[in-house]
Amino acid sequence: MMNRKCHWFYRTILCGAALLAAIAPSFAQEKSDKKREAPKTLISTAPQHLLFGIDLGVERALSPKFSLGADLTTHLWLLEMPNIAISPMAKYYLTGTVGTGIYARVKAVAGYFFGTTVFDAPYYAGGGVGFGFLLPIGKTGRWYLGADTGIKLAVPFGDGGDRSVEGGDWGISYYTLLGPTALPELSVRIAYSL
């Protein structure tokens, strides 16, 4: 049986592999038109998540207005209930082009709590909608700053087994307001173009 202390590490690796597998098809591109500009790839983070863990996002332009991406969020410290979430998403830029405009997005989320929560369910999954913007900053044109807002519903499921319940009232507020499962979404994003 796997050591419980290393259990979160192996799941983090598996979720990272799933993130790469989810965005890998978007990296495939046709090279038939040499005049066509290569699709843009953005690597991003949400600084507010750095208080609890690591947040890493990838966005790949499929056309000037449409992009696919995914976020991997791990909340591993300062919490009674560490967790990991992967969130694939699609964005359509209403103004401007990928990385420089206002967008609408749809997203899915799936994750795992490493301890039993007040909901007595270790897994959660759901989806949501939102909108936001990204604007280039600086003279190089490689850095972007933006904001994102939306609503999401992630439903807990699964059998918690015989793990001890953690979280209490703090667990409910974290689940509904602060974590990757939060109903309202409001974040600042910093991105870098590859």
PDB file of C-alpha atoms in Angstrom:
ATOM      1  CA  MET A   1       0.000   0.000   0.000  1.00  0.00           C
ATOM      2  CA  MET A   2       1.206   3.502  -0.862  1.00  0.00           C
ATOM      3  CA  ASN A   3       2.589   5.663   1.944  1.00  0.00           C
ATOM      4  CA  ARG A   4      -0.115   8.187   2.957  1.00  0.00           C
ATOM      5  CA  LYS A   5       2.387  11.050   3.281  1.00  0.00           C
ATOM      6  CA  CYS A   6       3.521  10.651  -0.357  1.00  0.00           C
ATOM      7  CA  HIS A   7       0.011   9.972  -1.659  1.00  0.00           C
ATOM      8  CA  TRP A   8      -0.582  13.670  -2.538  1.00  0.00           C
ATOM      9  CA  PHE A   9       2.699  13.804  -4.456  1.00  0.00           C
ATOM     10  CA  TYR A  10       1.716  10.953  -6.767  1.00  0.00           C
ATOM     11  CA  ARG A  11      -1.709  12.462  -7.391  1.00  0.00           C
ATOM     12  CA  THR A  12      -0.117  15.827  -8.183  1.00  0.00           C
ATOM     13  CA  ILE A  13       2.091  14.117 -10.789  1.00  0.00           C
ATOM     14  CA  LEU A  14      -0.935  12.334 -12.280  1.00  0.00           C
ATOM     15  CA  CYS A  15      -2.930  15.580 -12.469  1.00  0.00           C
ATOM     16  CA  GLY A  16       0.023  17.344 -14.106  1.00  0.00           C
ATOM     17  CA  ALA A  17       0.194  14.584 -16.699  1.00  0.00           C
ATOM     18  CA  ALA A  18      -3.552  14.924 -17.273  1.00  0.00           C
ATOM     19  CA  LEU A  19      -3.099  18.688 -17.769  1.00  0.00           C
ATOM     20  CA  LEU A  20      -0.444  18.108 -20.412  1.00  0.00           C
ATOM     21  CA  ALA A  21      -2.565  15.455 -22.108  1.00  0.00           C
ATOM     22  CA  ALA A  22      -5.548  17.848 -22.157  1.00  0.00           C
ATOM     23  CA  ILE A  23      -3.654  20.646 -23.918  1.00  0.00           C
ATOM     24  CA  ALA A  24      -1.338  18.571 -26.129  1.00  0.00           C
ATOM     25  CA  PRO A  25      -3.775  18.470 -29.099  1.00  0.00           C
ATOM     26  CA  SER A  26      -3.853  22.267 -29.185  1.00  0.00           C
ATOM     27  CA  PHE A  27      -0.101  22.344 -29.843  1.00  0.00           C
ATOM     28  CA  ALA A  28      -0.569  20.513 -33.150  1.00  0.00           C
ATOM     29  CA  GLN A  29      -0.702  22.983 -36.021  1.00  0.00           C
ATOM     30  CA  GLU A  30      -0.610  23.015 -39.794  1.00  0.00           C
ATOM     31  CA  LYS A  31       2.551  24.354 -41.390  1.00  0.00           C
ATOM     32  CA  SER A  32       1.119  24.618 -44.917  1.00  0.00           C
ATOM     33  CA  ASP A  33       0.784  28.415 -44.916  1.00  0.00           C
ATOM     34  CA  LYS A  34       4.185  29.988 -44.273  1.00  0.00           C
ATOM     35  CA  LYS A  35       2.778  33.519 -44.141  1.00  0.00           C
ATOM     36  CA  ARG A  36       0.440  32.592 -41.310  1.00  0.00           C
ATOM     37  CA  GLU A  37       1.535  33.741 -37.869  1.00  0.00           C
ATOM     38  CA  ALA A  38       2.298  30.930 -35.427  1.00  0.00           C
ATOM     39  CA  PRO A  39      -0.317  30.483 -32.694  1.00  0.00           C
ATOM     40  CA  LYS A  40       0.436  32.195 -29.404  1.00  0.00           C
ATOM     41  CA  THR A  41       1.043  30.255 -26.206  1.00  0.00           C
ATOM     42  CA  LEU A  42       0.604  31.957 -22.838  1.00  0.00           C
ATOM     43  CA  ILE A  43       1.840  30.638 -19.489  1.00  0.00           C
ATOM     44  CA  SER A  44       0.026  32.274 -16.558  1.00  0.00           C
ATOM     45  CA  THR A  45      -0.504  32.295 -12.817  1.00  0.00           C
ATOM     46  CA  ALA A  46      -3.023  33.777 -10.416  1.00  0.00           C
ATOM     47  CA  PRO A  47      -1.030  35.446  -7.603  1.00  0.00           C
ATOM     48  CA  GLN A  48      -3.843  35.084  -5.050  1.00  0.00           C
ATOM     49  CA  HIS A  49      -3.451  31.289  -5.161  1.00  0.00           C
ATOM     50  CA  LEU A  50       0.228  31.544  -4.188  1.00  0.00           C
ATOM     51  CA  LEU A  51      -0.865  32.125  -0.583  1.00  0.00           C
ATOM     52  CA  PHE A  52      -2.072  28.503  -0.418  1.00  0.00           C
ATOM     53  CA  GLY A  53      -0.098  26.720  -3.118  1.00  0.00           C
ATOM     54  CA  ILE A  54       0.776  26.779  -6.798  1.00  0.00           C
ATOM     55  CA  ASP A  55      -1.332  27.869  -9.761  1.00  0.00           C
ATOM     56  CA  LEU A  56      -0.085  27.316 -13.303  1.00  0.00           C
ATOM     57  CA  GLY A  57      -2.089  27.933 -16.456  1.00  0.00           C
ATOM     58  CA  VAL A  58      -1.479  27.365 -20.160  1.00  0.00           C
ATOM     59  CA  GLU A  59      -3.464  28.980 -22.975  1.00  0.00           C
ATOM     60  CA  ARG A  60      -2.940  28.133 -26.636  1.00  0.00           C
ATOM     61  CA  ALA A  61      -4.446  30.176 -29.481  1.00  0.00           C
ATOM     62  CA  LEU A  62      -6.191  28.056 -32.103  1.00  0.00           C
ATOM     63  CA  SER A  63      -7.234  31.118 -34.088  1.00  0.00           C
ATOM     64  CA  PRO A  64      -6.928  34.872 -33.519  1.00  0.00           C
ATOM     65  CA  LYS A  65     -10.184  34.833 -31.488  1.00  0.00           C
ATOM     66  CA  PHE A  66     -10.362  31.332 -29.947  1.00  0.00           C
ATOM     67  CA  SER A  67      -8.071  29.561 -27.490  1.00  0.00           C
ATOM     68  CA  LEU A  68      -7.963  26.417 -25.381  1.00  0.00           C
ATOM     69  CA  GLY A  69      -6.201  26.136 -22.061  1.00  0.00           C
ATOM     70  CA  ALA A  70      -6.081  24.613 -18.625  1.00  0.00           C
ATOM     71  CA  ASP A  71      -5.136  25.576 -15.084  1.00  0.00           C
ATOM     72  CA  LEU A  72      -3.537  23.316 -12.490  1.00  0.00           C
ATOM     73  CA  THR A  73      -4.146  24.609  -8.964  1.00  0.00           C
ATOM     74  CA  THR A  74      -2.653  23.012  -5.861  1.00  0.00           C
ATOM     75  CA  HIS A  75      -3.462  24.311  -2.392  1.00  0.00           C
ATOM     76  CA  LEU A  76      -0.997  22.470  -0.193  1.00  0.00           C
ATOM     77  CA  TRP A  77      -0.052  24.743   2.714  1.00  0.00           C
ATOM     78  CA  LEU A  78      -1.758  26.913   5.366  1.00  0.00           C
ATOM     79  CA  LEU A  79      -4.893  24.775   5.060  1.00  0.00           C
ATOM     80  CA  GLU A  80      -6.455  21.928   7.009  1.00  0.00           C
ATOM     81  CA  MET A  81      -7.630  20.365   3.740  1.00  0.00           C
ATOM     82  CA  PRO A  82      -4.969  20.421   0.999  1.00  0.00           C
ATOM     83  CA  ASN A  83      -6.323  19.801  -2.502  1.00  0.00           C
ATOM     84  CA  ILE A  84      -5.511  19.764  -6.182  1.00  0.00           C
ATOM     85  CA  ALA A  85      -7.671  20.794  -9.152  1.00  0.00           C
ATOM     86  CA  ILE A  86      -7.411  20.792 -12.926  1.00  0.00           C
ATOM     87  CA  SER A  87      -9.563  23.187 -14.947  1.00  0.00           C
ATOM     88  CA  PRO A  88      -9.656  22.887 -18.756  1.00  0.00           C
ATOM     89  CA  MET A  89     -11.276  25.886 -20.481  1.00  0.00           C
ATOM     90  CA  ALA A  90     -12.132  27.473 -23.810  1.00  0.00           C
ATOM     91  CA  LYS A  91     -12.028  31.233 -24.415  1.00  0.00           C
ATOM     92  CA  TYR A  92     -13.517  33.349 -27.165  1.00  0.00           C
ATOM     93  CA  TYR A  93     -12.149  36.894 -27.447  1.00  0.00           C
ATOM     94  CA  LEU A  94     -15.018  39.333 -28.026  1.00  0.00           C
ATOM     95  CA  THR A  95     -12.641  42.243 -28.667  1.00  0.00           C
ATOM     96  CA  GLY A  96      -9.047  42.113 -29.826  1.00  0.00           C
ATOM     97  CA  THR A  97      -7.212  38.841 -30.280  1.00  0.00           C
ATOM     98  CA  VAL A  98      -5.872  36.138 -27.971  1.00  0.00           C
ATOM     99  CA  GLY A  99      -3.954  37.839 -25.162  1.00  0.00           C
ATOM    100  CA  THR A 100      -5.127  41.356 -25.994  1.00  0.00           C
ATOM    101  CA  GLY A 101      -8.807  41.807 -25.358  1.00  0.00           C
ATOM    102  CA  ILE A 102     -11.998  40.954 -23.523  1.00  0.00           C
ATOM    103  CA  TYR A 103     -13.048  37.302 -23.585  1.00  0.00           C
ATOM    104  CA  ALA A 104     -15.900  35.008 -22.592  1.00  0.00           C
ATOM    105  CA  ARG A 105     -15.017  31.541 -21.303  1.00  0.00           C
ATOM    106  CA  VAL A 106     -16.443  28.178 -20.327  1.00  0.00           C
ATOM    107  CA  LYS A 107     -14.557  25.936 -17.979  1.00  0.00           C
ATOM    108  CA  ALA A 108     -14.746  22.592 -16.231  1.00  0.00           C
ATOM    109  CA  VAL A 109     -13.128  21.725 -12.917  1.00  0.00           C
ATOM    110  CA  ALA A 110     -12.220  18.426 -11.268  1.00  0.00           C
ATOM    111  CA  GLY A 111     -10.267  17.948  -8.090  1.00  0.00           C
ATOM    112  CA  TYR A 112      -9.397  15.988  -5.001  1.00  0.00           C
ATOM    113  CA  PHE A 113      -9.203  16.848  -1.292  1.00  0.00           C
ATOM    114  CA  PHE A 114      -6.368  15.043   0.497  1.00  0.00           C
ATOM    115  CA  GLY A 115      -8.360  15.005   3.751  1.00  0.00           C
ATOM    116  CA  THR A 116     -12.041  14.393   4.359  1.00  0.00           C
ATOM    117  CA  THR A 117     -13.982  17.637   4.322  1.00  0.00           C
ATOM    118  CA  VAL A 118     -17.197  18.661   6.054  1.00  0.00           C
ATOM    119  CA  PHE A 119     -18.925  17.208   2.975  1.00  0.00           C
ATOM    120  CA  ASP A 120     -17.380  13.768   3.649  1.00  0.00           C
ATOM    121  CA  ALA A 121     -16.455  13.478  -0.038  1.00  0.00           C
ATOM    122  CA  PRO A 122     -12.886  13.566  -1.339  1.00  0.00           C
ATOM    123  CA  TYR A 123     -13.627  14.435  -5.000  1.00  0.00           C
ATOM    124  CA  TYR A 124     -15.383  17.337  -6.720  1.00  0.00           C
ATOM    125  CA  ALA A 125     -16.287  18.185 -10.301  1.00  0.00           C
ATOM    126  CA  GLY A 126     -18.331  20.791 -12.118  1.00  0.00           C
ATOM    127  CA  GLY A 127     -18.242  23.668 -14.540  1.00  0.00           C
ATOM    128  CA  GLY A 128     -18.791  27.349 -14.957  1.00  0.00           C
ATOM    129  CA  VAL A 129     -18.874  30.404 -17.192  1.00  0.00           C
ATOM    130  CA  GLY A 130     -17.211  33.780 -16.977  1.00  0.00           C
ATOM    131  CA  PHE A 131     -15.481  36.633 -18.703  1.00  0.00           C
ATOM    132  CA  GLY A 132     -12.289  38.602 -18.326  1.00  0.00           C
ATOM    133  CA  PHE A 133      -9.562  40.500 -20.111  1.00  0.00           C
ATOM    134  CA  LEU A 134      -5.842  40.344 -20.844  1.00  0.00           C
ATOM    135  CA  LEU A 135      -3.717  43.334 -21.833  1.00  0.00           C
ATOM    136  CA  PRO A 136      -0.039  43.472 -22.783  1.00  0.00           C
ATOM    137  CA  ILE A 137       2.206  45.385 -20.386  1.00  0.00           C
ATOM    138  CA  GLY A 138       5.765  46.574 -20.785  1.00  0.00           C
ATOM    139  CA  LYS A 139       7.788  47.331 -23.896  1.00  0.00           C
ATOM    140  CA  THR A 140       8.630  43.740 -24.842  1.00  0.00           C
ATOM    141  CA  GLY A 141       5.022  42.698 -25.513  1.00  0.00           C
ATOM    142  CA  ARG A 142       5.630  39.368 -23.773  1.00  0.00           C
ATOM    143  CA  TRP A 143       3.999  40.133 -20.404  1.00  0.00           C
ATOM    144  CA  TYR A 144       0.243  40.379 -19.881  1.00  0.00           C
ATOM    145  CA  LEU A 145      -1.948  41.436 -16.991  1.00  0.00           C
ATOM    146  CA  GLY A 146      -5.634  40.724 -16.657  1.00  0.00           C
ATOM    147  CA  ALA A 147      -8.605  39.853 -14.511  1.00  0.00           C
ATOM    148  CA  ASP A 148     -11.149  37.063 -14.681  1.00  0.00           C
ATOM    149  CA  THR A 149     -14.567  36.706 -13.081  1.00  0.00           C
ATOM    150  CA  GLY A 150     -17.365  34.178 -13.275  1.00  0.00           C
ATOM    151  CA  ILE A 151     -19.529  31.650 -11.489  1.00  0.00           C
ATOM    152  CA  LYS A 152     -18.975  27.937 -11.090  1.00  0.00           C
ATOM    153  CA  LEU A 153     -20.654  24.966  -9.459  1.00  0.00           C
ATOM    154  CA  ALA A 154     -18.460  22.080  -8.311  1.00  0.00           C
ATOM    155  CA  VAL A 155     -20.275  19.197  -6.647  1.00  0.00           C
ATOM    156  CA  PRO A 156     -18.500  16.984  -4.079  1.00  0.00           C
ATOM    157  CA  PHE A 157     -18.781  13.222  -4.574  1.00  0.00           C
ATOM    158  CA  GLY A 158     -17.161   9.937  -3.591  1.00  0.00           C
ATOM    159  CA  ASP A 159     -16.853   7.953  -0.391  1.00  0.00           C
ATOM    160  CA  GLY A 160     -14.596   9.488   2.233  1.00  0.00           C
ATOM    161  CA  GLY A 161     -13.962   6.099   3.825  1.00  0.00           C
ATOM    162  CA  ASP A 162     -12.608   6.069   7.358  1.00  0.00           C
ATOM    163  CA  ARG A 163     -10.544   9.287   7.145  1.00  0.00           C
ATOM    164  CA  SER A 164     -10.970  11.817   9.923  1.00  0.00           C
ATOM    165  CA  VAL A 165     -13.157  14.837   9.175  1.00  0.00           C
ATOM    166  CA  GLU A 166     -11.272  18.128   8.945  1.00  0.00           C
ATOM    167  CA  GLY A 167     -12.152  21.702   8.168  1.00  0.00           C
ATOM    168  CA  GLY A 168     -15.168  22.610  10.333  1.00  0.00           C
ATOM    169  CA  ASP A 169     -16.709  26.009   9.558  1.00  0.00           C
ATOM    170  CA  TRP A 170     -13.456  27.118   7.909  1.00  0.00           C
ATOM    171  CA  GLY A 171     -13.880  24.190   5.524  1.00  0.00           C
ATOM    172  CA  ILE A 172     -17.282  25.395   4.295  1.00  0.00           C
ATOM    173  CA  SER A 173     -16.064  28.969   3.738  1.00  0.00           C
ATOM    174  CA  TYR A 174     -12.942  27.727   1.937  1.00  0.00           C
ATOM    175  CA  TYR A 175     -15.001  25.367  -0.226  1.00  0.00           C
ATOM    176  CA  THR A 176     -17.540  28.019  -1.262  1.00  0.00           C
ATOM    177  CA  LEU A 177     -15.416  31.198  -1.407  1.00  0.00           C
ATOM    178  CA  LEU A 178     -11.643  30.685  -1.604  1.00  0.00           C
ATOM    179  CA  GLY A 179     -10.694  27.346  -3.131  1.00  0.00           C
ATOM    180  CA  PRO A 180     -10.843  25.920  -6.651  1.00  0.00           C
ATOM    181  CA  THR A 181     -14.428  24.869  -5.852  1.00  0.00           C
ATOM    182  CA  ALA A 182     -15.581  28.428  -5.055  1.00  0.00           C
ATOM    183  CA  LEU A 183     -18.972  29.484  -6.428  1.00  0.00           C
ATOM    184  CA  PRO A 184     -17.863  33.019  -7.347  1.00  0.00           C
ATOM    185  CA  GLU A 185     -14.604  33.330  -9.260  1.00  0.00           C
ATOM    186  CA  LEU A 186     -12.557  36.506  -9.184  1.00  0.00           C
ATOM    187  CA  SER A 187      -8.877  36.456  -9.990  1.00  0.00           C
ATOM    188  CA  VAL A 188      -6.003  38.544 -11.249  1.00  0.00           C
ATOM    189  CA  ARG A 189      -3.839  36.866 -13.892  1.00  0.00           C
ATOM    190  CA  ILE A 190      -0.226  37.459 -14.885  1.00  0.00           C
ATOM    191  CA  ALA A 191       0.807  35.828 -18.161  1.00  0.00           C
ATOM    192  CA  TYR A 192       3.943  35.443 -20.256  1.00  0.00           C
ATOM    193  CA  SER A 193       3.955  34.755 -23.989  1.00  0.00           C
ATOM    194  CA  LEU A 194       6.285  32.017 -25.267  1.00  0.00           C
TER     195      LEU A 194
END
